[in-house]
XYZ file of C-alpha atoms in Angstrom:
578
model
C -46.165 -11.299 -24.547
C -47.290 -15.088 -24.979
C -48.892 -16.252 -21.918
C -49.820 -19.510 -20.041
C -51.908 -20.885 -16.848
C -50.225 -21.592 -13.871
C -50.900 -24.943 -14.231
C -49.742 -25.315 -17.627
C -46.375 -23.296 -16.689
C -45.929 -25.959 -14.203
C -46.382 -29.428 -16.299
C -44.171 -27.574 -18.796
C -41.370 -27.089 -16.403
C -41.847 -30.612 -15.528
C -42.011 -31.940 -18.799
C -38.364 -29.885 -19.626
C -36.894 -31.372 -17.138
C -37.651 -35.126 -19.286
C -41.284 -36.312 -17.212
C -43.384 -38.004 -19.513
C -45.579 -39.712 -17.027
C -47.532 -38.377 -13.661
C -48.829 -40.425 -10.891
C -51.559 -39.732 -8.175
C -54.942 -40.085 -7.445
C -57.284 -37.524 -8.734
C -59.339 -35.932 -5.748
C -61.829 -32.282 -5.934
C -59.198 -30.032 -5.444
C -56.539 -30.913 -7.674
C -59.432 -31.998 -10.670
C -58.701 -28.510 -12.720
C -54.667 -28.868 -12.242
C -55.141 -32.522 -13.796
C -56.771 -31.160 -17.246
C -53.293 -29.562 -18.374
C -51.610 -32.662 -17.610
C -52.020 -33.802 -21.934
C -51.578 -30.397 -22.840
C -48.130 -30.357 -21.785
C -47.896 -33.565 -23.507
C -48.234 -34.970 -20.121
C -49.662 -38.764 -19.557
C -51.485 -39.124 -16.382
C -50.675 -42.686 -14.536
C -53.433 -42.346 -12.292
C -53.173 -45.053 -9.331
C -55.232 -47.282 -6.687
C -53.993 -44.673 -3.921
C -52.123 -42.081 -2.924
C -48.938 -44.224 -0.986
C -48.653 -46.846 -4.511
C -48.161 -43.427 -6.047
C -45.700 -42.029 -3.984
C -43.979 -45.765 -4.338
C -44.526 -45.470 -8.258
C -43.313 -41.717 -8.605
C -40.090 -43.277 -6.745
C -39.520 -45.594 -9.140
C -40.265 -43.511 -11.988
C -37.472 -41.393 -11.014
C -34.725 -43.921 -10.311
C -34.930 -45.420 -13.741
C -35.880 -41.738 -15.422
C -33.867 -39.413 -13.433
C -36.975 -37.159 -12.116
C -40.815 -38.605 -11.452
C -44.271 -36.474 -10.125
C -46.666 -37.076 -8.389
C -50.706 -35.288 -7.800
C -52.303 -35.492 -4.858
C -55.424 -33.572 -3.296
C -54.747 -31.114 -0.147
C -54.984 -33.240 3.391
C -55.867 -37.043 3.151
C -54.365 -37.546 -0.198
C -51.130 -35.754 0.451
C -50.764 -37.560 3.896
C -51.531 -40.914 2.342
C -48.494 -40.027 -0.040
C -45.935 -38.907 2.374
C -44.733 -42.566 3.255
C -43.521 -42.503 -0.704
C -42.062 -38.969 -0.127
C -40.507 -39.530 3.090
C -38.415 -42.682 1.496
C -37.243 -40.473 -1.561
C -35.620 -37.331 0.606
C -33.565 -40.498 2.177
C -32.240 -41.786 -0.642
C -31.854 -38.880 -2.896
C -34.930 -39.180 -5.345
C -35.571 -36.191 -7.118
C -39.680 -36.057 -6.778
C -41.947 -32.814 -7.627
C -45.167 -33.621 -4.907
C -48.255 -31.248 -6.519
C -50.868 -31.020 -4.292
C -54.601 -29.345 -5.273
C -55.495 -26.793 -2.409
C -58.682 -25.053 -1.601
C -59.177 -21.461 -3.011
C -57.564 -18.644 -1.511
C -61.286 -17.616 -0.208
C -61.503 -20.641 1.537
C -58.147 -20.999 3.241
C -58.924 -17.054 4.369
C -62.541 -17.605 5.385
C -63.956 -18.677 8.490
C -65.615 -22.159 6.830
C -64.895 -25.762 7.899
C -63.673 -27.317 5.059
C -63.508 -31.076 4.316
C -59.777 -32.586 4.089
C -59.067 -30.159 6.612
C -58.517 -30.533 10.343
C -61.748 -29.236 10.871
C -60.930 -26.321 12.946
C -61.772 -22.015 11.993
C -58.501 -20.058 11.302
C -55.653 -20.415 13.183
C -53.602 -20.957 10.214
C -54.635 -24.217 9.926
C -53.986 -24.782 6.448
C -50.607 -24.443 6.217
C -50.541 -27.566 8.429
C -49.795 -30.133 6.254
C -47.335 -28.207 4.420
C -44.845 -27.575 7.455
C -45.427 -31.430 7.826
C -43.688 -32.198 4.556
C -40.825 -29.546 5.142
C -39.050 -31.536 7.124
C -39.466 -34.483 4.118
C -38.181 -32.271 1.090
C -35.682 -29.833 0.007
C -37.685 -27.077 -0.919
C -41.461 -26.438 -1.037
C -44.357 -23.312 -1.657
C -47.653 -22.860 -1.438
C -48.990 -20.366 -4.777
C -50.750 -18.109 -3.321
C -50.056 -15.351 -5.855
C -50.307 -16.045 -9.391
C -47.836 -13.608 -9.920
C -44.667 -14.851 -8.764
C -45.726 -18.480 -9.339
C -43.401 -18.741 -12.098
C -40.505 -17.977 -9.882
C -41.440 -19.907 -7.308
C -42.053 -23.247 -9.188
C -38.801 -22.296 -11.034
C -36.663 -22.527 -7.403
C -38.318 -25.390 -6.065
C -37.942 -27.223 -9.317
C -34.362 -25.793 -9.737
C -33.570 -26.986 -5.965
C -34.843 -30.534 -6.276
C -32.424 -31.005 -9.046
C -29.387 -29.280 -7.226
C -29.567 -31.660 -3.939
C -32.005 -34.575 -5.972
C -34.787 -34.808 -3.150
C -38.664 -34.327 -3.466
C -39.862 -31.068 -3.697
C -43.275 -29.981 -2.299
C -45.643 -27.256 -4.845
C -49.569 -26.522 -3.539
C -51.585 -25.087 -6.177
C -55.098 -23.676 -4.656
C -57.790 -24.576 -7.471
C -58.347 -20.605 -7.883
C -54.969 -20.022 -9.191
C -54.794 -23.398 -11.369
C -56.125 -21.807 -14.321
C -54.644 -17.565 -13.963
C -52.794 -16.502 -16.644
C -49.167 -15.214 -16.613
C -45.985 -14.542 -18.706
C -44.530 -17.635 -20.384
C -41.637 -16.063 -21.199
C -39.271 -17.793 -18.132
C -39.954 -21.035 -20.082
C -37.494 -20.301 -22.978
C -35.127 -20.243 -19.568
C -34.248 -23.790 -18.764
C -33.780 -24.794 -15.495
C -30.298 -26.115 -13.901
C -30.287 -29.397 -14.186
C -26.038 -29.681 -13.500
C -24.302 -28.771 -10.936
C -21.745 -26.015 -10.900
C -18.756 -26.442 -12.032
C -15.166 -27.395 -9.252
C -12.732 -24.367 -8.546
C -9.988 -25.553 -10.851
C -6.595 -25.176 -8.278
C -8.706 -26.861 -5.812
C -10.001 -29.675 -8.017
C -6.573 -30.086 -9.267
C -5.066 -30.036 -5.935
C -7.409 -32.972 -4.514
C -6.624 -35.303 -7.442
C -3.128 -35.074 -7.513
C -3.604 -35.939 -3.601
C -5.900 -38.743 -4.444
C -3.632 -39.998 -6.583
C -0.649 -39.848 -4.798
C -2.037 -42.031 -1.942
C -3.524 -44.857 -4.742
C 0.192 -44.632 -6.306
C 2.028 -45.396 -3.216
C -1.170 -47.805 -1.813
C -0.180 -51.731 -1.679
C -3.489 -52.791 -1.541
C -6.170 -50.055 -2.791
C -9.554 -50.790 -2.840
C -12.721 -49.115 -4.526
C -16.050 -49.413 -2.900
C -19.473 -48.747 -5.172
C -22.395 -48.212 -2.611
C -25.707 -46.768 -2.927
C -24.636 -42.924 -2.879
C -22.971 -43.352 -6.425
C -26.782 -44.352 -7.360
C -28.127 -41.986 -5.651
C -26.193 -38.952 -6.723
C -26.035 -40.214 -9.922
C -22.312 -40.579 -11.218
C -22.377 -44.349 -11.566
C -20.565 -43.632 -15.345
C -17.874 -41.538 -13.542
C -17.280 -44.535 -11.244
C -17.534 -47.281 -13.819
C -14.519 -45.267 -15.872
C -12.603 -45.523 -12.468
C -13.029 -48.786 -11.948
C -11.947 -49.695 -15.685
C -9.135 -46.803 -15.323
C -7.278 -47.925 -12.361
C -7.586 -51.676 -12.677
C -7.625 -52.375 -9.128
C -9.789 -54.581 -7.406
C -13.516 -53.040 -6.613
C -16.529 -54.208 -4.646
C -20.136 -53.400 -4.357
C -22.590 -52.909 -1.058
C -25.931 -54.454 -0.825
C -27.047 -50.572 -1.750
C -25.163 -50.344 -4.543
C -26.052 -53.631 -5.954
C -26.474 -53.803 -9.415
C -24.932 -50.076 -9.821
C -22.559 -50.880 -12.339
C -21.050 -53.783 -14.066
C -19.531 -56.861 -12.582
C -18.130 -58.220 -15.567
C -14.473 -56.911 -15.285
C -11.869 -59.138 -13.888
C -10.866 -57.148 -11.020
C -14.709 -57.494 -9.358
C -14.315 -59.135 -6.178
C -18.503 -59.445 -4.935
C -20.187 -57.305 -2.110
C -18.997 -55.961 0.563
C -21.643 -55.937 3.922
C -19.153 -56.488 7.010
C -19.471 -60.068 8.552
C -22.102 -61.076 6.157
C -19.700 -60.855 2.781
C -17.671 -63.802 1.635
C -14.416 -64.113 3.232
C -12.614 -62.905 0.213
C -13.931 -59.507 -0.085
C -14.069 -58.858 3.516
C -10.645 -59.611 3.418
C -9.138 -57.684 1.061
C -11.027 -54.444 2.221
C -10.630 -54.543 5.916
C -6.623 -55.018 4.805
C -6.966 -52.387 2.536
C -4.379 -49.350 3.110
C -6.897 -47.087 0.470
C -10.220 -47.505 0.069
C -11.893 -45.327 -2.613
C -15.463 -45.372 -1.075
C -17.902 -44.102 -4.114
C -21.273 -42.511 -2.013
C -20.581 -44.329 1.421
C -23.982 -44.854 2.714
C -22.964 -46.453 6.169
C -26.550 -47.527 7.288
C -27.321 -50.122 9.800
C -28.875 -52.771 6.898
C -25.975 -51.752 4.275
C -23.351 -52.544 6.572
C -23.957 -56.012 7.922
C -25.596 -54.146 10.981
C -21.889 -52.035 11.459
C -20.183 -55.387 11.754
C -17.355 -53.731 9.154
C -13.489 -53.496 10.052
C -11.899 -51.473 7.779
C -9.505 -49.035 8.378
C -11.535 -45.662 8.513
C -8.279 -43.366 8.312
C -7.983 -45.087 4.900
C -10.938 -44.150 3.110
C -11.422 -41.317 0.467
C -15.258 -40.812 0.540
C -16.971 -39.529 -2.407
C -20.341 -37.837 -1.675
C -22.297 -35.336 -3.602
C -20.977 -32.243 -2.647
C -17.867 -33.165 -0.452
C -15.203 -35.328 -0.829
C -13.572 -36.916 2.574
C -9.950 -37.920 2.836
C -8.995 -39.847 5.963
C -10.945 -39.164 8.904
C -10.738 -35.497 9.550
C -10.124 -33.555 5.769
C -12.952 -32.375 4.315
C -13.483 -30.403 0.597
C -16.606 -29.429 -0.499
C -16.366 -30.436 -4.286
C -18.620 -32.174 -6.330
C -17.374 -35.931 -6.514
C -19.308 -36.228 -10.192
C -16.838 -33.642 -11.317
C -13.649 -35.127 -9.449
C -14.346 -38.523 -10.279
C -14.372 -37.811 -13.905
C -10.622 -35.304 -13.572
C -9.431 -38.415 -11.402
C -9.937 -41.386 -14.565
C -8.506 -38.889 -17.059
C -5.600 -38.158 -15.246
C -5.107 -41.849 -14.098
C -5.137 -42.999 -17.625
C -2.403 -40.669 -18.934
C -0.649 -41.998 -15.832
C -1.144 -45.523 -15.154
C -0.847 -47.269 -11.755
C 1.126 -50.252 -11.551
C -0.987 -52.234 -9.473
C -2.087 -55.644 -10.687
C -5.332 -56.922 -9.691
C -5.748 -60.405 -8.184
C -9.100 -61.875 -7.142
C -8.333 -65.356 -5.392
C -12.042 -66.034 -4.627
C -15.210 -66.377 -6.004
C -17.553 -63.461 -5.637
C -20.337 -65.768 -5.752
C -19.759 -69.287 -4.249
C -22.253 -71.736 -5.809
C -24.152 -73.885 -2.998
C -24.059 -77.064 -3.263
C -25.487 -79.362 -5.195
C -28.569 -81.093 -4.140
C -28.562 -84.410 -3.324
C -32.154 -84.447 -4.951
C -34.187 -82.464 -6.869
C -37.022 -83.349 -4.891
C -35.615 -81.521 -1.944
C -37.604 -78.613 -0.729
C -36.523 -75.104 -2.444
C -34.348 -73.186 0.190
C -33.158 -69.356 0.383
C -29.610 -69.613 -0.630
C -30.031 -72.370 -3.397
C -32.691 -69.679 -4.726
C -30.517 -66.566 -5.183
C -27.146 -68.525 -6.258
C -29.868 -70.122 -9.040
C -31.634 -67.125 -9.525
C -28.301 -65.781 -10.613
C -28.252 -66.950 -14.325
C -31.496 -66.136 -14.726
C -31.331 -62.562 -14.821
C -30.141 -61.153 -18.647
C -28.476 -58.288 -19.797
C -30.773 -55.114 -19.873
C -33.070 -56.398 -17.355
C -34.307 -53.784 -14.677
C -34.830 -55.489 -11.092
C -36.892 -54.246 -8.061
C -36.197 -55.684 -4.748
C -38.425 -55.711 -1.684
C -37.038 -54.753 1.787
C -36.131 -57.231 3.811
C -35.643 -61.146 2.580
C -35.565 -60.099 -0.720
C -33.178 -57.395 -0.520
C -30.809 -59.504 1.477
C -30.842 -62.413 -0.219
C -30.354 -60.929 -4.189
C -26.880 -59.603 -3.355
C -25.932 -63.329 -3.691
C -27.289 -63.503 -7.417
C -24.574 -63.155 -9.756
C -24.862 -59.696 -12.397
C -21.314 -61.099 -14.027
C -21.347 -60.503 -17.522
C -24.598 -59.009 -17.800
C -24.562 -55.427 -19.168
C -27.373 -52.412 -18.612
C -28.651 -54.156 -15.709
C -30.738 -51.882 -13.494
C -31.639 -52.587 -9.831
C -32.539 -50.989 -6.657
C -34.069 -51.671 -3.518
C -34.998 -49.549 -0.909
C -32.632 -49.944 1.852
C -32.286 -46.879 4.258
C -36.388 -45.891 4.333
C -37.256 -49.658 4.186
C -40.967 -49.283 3.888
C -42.329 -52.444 2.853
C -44.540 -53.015 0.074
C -42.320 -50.549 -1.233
C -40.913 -52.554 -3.977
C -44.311 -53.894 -5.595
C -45.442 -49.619 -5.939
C -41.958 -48.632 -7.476
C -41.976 -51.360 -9.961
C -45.101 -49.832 -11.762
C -42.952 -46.560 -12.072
C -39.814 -48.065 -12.684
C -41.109 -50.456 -15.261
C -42.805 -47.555 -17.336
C -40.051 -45.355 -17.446
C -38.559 -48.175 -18.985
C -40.460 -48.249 -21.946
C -41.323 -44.917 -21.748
C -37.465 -44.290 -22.736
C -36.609 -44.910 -26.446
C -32.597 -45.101 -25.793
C -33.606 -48.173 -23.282
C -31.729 -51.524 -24.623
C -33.926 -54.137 -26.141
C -35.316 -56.732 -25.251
C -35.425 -55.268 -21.646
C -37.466 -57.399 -18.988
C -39.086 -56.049 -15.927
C -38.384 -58.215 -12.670
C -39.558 -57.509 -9.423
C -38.891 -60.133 -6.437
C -41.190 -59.703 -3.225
C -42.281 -61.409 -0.303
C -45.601 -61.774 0.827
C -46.107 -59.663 4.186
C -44.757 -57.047 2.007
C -46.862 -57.495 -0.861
C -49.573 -57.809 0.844
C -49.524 -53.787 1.700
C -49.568 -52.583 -1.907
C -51.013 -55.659 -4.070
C -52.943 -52.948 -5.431
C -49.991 -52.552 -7.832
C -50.714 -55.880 -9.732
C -53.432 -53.619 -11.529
C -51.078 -50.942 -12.739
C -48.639 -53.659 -13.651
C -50.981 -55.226 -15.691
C -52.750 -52.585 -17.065
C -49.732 -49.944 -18.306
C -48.618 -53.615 -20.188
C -45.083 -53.545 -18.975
C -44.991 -57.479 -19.062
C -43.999 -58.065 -15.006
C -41.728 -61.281 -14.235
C -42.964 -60.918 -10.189
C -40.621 -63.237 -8.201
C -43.220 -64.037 -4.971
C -41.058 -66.004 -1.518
C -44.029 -67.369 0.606
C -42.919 -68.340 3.810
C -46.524 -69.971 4.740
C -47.602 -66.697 5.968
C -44.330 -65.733 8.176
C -42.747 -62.416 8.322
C -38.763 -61.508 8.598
C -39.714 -60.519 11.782
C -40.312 -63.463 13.417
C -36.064 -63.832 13.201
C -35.641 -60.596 15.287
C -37.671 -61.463 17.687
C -41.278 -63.398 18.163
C -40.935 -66.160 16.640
C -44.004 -67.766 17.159
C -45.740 -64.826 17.961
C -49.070 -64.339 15.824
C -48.378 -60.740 15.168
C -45.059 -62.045 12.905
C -47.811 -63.846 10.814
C -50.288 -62.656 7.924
C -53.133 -63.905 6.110
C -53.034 -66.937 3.180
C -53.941 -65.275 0.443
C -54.628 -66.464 -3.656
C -51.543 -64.873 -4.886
C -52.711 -66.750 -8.337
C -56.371 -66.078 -8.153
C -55.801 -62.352 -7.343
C -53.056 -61.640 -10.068
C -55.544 -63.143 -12.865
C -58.442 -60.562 -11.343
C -56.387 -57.791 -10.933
C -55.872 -57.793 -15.056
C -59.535 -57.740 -15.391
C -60.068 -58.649 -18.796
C -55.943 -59.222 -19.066
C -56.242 -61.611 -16.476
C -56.721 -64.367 -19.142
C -53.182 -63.875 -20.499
C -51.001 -63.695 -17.643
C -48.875 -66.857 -16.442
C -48.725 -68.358 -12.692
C -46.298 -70.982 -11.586
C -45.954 -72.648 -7.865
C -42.464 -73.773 -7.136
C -41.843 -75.575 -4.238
C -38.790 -77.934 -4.790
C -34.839 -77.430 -6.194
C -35.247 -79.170 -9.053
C -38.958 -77.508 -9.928
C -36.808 -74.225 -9.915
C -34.109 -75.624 -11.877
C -36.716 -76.481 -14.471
C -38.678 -73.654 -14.579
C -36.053 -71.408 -14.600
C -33.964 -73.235 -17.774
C -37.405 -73.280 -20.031
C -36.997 -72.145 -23.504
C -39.684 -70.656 -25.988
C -43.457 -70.704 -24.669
C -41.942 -71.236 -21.150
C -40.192 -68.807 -18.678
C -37.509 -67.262 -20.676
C -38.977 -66.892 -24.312
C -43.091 -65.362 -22.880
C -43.921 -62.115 -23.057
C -47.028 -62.717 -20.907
C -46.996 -61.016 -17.296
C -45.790 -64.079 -15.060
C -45.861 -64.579 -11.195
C -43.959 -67.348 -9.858
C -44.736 -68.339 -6.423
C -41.982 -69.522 -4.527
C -42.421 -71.794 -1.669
C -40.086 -71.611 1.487
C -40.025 -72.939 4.842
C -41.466 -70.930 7.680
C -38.368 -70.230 8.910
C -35.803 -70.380 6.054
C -34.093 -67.150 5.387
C -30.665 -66.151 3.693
C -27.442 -66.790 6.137
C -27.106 -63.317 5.383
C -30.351 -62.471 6.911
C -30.322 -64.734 10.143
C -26.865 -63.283 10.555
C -28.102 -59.737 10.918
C -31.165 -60.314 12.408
C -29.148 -61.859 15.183
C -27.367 -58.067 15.036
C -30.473 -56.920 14.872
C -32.017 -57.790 17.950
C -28.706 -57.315 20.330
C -28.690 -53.460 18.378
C -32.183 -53.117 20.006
C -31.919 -54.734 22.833
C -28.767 -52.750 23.872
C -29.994 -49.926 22.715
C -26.792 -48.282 21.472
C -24.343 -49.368 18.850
């Protein structure tokens, strides 16, 4: 019988299940796991440190469907559970590796460095119970023999409830040899299949209450993302005809070409149109409901809750109290079939406009302001195009730029976890697992829009950017060195403030000998944007160069949307209760 390392059993698994690329930061322990990286036809992604990693792996995985991630035992795993800790919230299917000590040492009675510096005790196994509570499933191989089984149900549960998983591999048991015959298994990537009579049962009710609806609704948020049956929900949407609407989370999800697409829905802060027709609406098929405090306008929504049919990943919700555990992928997919052999008769009618244009400005000299930058920043964006958001200003203010008529547009931001600098360490994964994948649509640009206090946590990522060649369009709001914060509360305080850095200078030396070739524009007007943004050929929408445009905002400009809920914000917190 044919047989493998452990280590090589492990990148094999992980290469099934459609990796191509591995992030981390190489440290002594996990040195001998990183040499069967190419041999499972592996390419290591190594990074600056261990939390841009975590970031990248993230991003990797939204774009790829799965991402990895190396890190040594203690200091490098910690440094990486920021990364980790924002995937298990948002349903990101990561594999974590970490390099251990040997068996010997973890069993001795030697101080160890990247431990805690104590004798015994257990103390090993320290760092592992901390990322329990941050994964779905996790193991330590300490026996080479059932490693194969083990890294076969962690692997298989991170793809059943798409979270981060957690595998330590002590350097002694990298390189044992045992049975490769489980690889000709493959692991369950799907989930099982609906009982039929109950299946059947919930559609016909489902589609009873649409059929006798007067004003039914669909909602895309970010669970549909998340749990990964955006195509189901896009059929739906074409299927029933009726009018549909998008969360700030589930931005970008799927397309907002069709007629019946009436904008985003985020409580008080949507346009009066949408918020109108859903908090009227007598059914509202709510695709992954993710009712978080920044998705929902800070829980300033009014819709009627005993009219929503909530589709999650393993349940589906009718009303406020009946609950069946199905998949919704599953459901969602019986539901358009049976809807198209039995069309509804409602007619769709969107009276407003999604995205209301500001106005016009008087000059083009005027100084460049939030809202005229995502209403302009709007056309901009192309079909194919995959766009990272930043928490915060960023991720407010793009739910206002227009995705109408653009196809295979990708975009996410991270809006439960909200770590910031997030955005910047995603975008390295994200971007290569965009031209990592050979079905990706062409010409695809890679966008990512930031703001400075965030950037300034992972700028580190410039060099990845740069170096991996995926051609970043970086979208940089400088608000003279002012954070979001300062609208919550502290306004003038100097902790709401953060250094004036050479975004220009350090993009150019963070390409080393690239740094000749990239592109840097300062924008500080309307009509400098207008310009910039309308060039043709060698200019901003025909170069292939990496290009970072600097935008420059007034200390304390922000979306409407974001003064709006940071007004929320700060009677949430000071109230202490919703």
């Amino acid at each position: 019988m044919a047989e493998v390392t452990v280590a090589r059993y492990l990148f094999e698994r992980i290469q099934q299940l459609g990796v191509k690329s591995v992030f981390g930061v190489p440290g002594d322990y996990e040195l001998a796991l990183l040499d069967y990286i190419p041999e499972a036809g592996l390419k290591w992604r190594g990074n600056p440190n261990e939390l841009n990693a975590g970031y990248a792996a993230d991003g990797y995985a939204r774009v790829n469907g799965v991402g990895a991630v190396v890190t040594t035992f203690g200091p490098g795993e910690l440094s990486n559970l920021c990364g980790i800790a924002g995937a298990y919230t948002e349903f990101v299917p990561i594999v974590h590796i970490v390099g251990y000590p040997t068996e010997a040492a973890q069993n001795g009675n030697n101080i160890m460095h990247h431990s805690l510096g104590e004798v015994g005790d257990g103390k090993f196994d320290v760092y592992h119970k901390m990322s329990e509570h941050i994964t779905c499933a996790t193991t330590v191989l300490h026996n080479s023999q059932t490693a194969a089984a083990e890294i076969d149900r962690v692997l298989n549960a991170m793809m059943h409830f798409s979270q981060p998983c957690y595998i330590g591999v002590p350097v002694d048991i990298t390189p044992k040899k045992i049975s490769s015959a489980s690889l000709s298994t493959p692991l369950t990537t799907t989930l099982p299949p609906n009982p039929a009579d109950l299946q059947a049962q919930v559609i016909n009710e489902i589609y009873q209450k649409l059929r006798t609806a007067s004003s039914p609704t669909i909602i895309v948020d970010g669970g549909a993302t998340r749990n990964k049956f955006l195509v189901e929900s896009e059929n739906l949407v074409k299927a029933t005809g009726i009018p549909y609407f998008m969360t700030a989370m589930g931005k970008g999800a799927i397309t907002e070409s069709l007629p019946s697409f009436g904008g985003i829905y985020e409580g008080a802060g949507s346009v009066d149109g949408a918020r109108i027709a859903v908090e009227a609406s007598d059914c509202i098929l709510w695709l992954g409901n993710y009712p978080s405090d920044f998705n929902t306008g800070e829980f300033t929504e009014k819709f009627n809750k005993s009219a929503v049919i909530d589709f999650q990943r393993f349940y589906i919700k009718i009303g406020q109290y009946t609950r069946y555990q199905l998949s919704s992928k599953y459901v969602l997919s019986a539901l358009t079939t049976h809807i198209e052999a039995n069309p509804l008769t409602h007619t769709s009618t969107i009276s407003w406009d999604p995205y209301p244009a500001p106005p016009a400005p008087l000059s083009l000299s005027e100084p460049l302001s939030q809202d005229f930058l995502w209403a302009t920043l709007g056309p901009y964006f192309k079909a194919n195009d995959v766009i990272i958001s930043e928490t915060g200003t960023s991720a407010y203010g793009i739910p206002a730029s227009s995705l109408q008529h653009l196809p295979n547009v990708t975009m996410f931001n991270q809006t439960v976890f909200g770590s910031i600098g997030y955005a910047a360490g995603a975008s390295v994964g994200a971007f290569v697992a965009s031209l990592e994948n050979p079905l990706s649509p062409k010409p695809r640009r890679h966008i990512l829009v930031t703001g400075e206090g965030s950037l300034q946590l992972t700028i580190q990522a410039f060099s990845d950017l740069l170096r991996h060649n995926t051609n970043p369009q970086i979208f940089l709001l400088n608000n003279g060195g002012y954070t979001i914060e300062r609208l919550i509360h502290g306004r003038e305080a100097e902790y709401n403030t953060v250094p004036v850095w050479d975004y220009e200078g350090l993009f150019r030396a963070f390409g080393g000998g690239k740094g000749e070739r990239v592109e840097y524009y300062r924008v500080g007007t309307k009509g400098e944007l207008i310009e910039l943004l309308g060039r043709v050929g060698e200019g901003i929408e025909g170069s292939e160069k990496p290009r970072l445009v600097e935008l420059m905002l007034g200390v304390l400009d922000a979306p409407a949307s974001v003064v709006r809920a940071s007004k929320a914000v700060e009677e949430f917190n000071t109230r202490g209760e919703k």
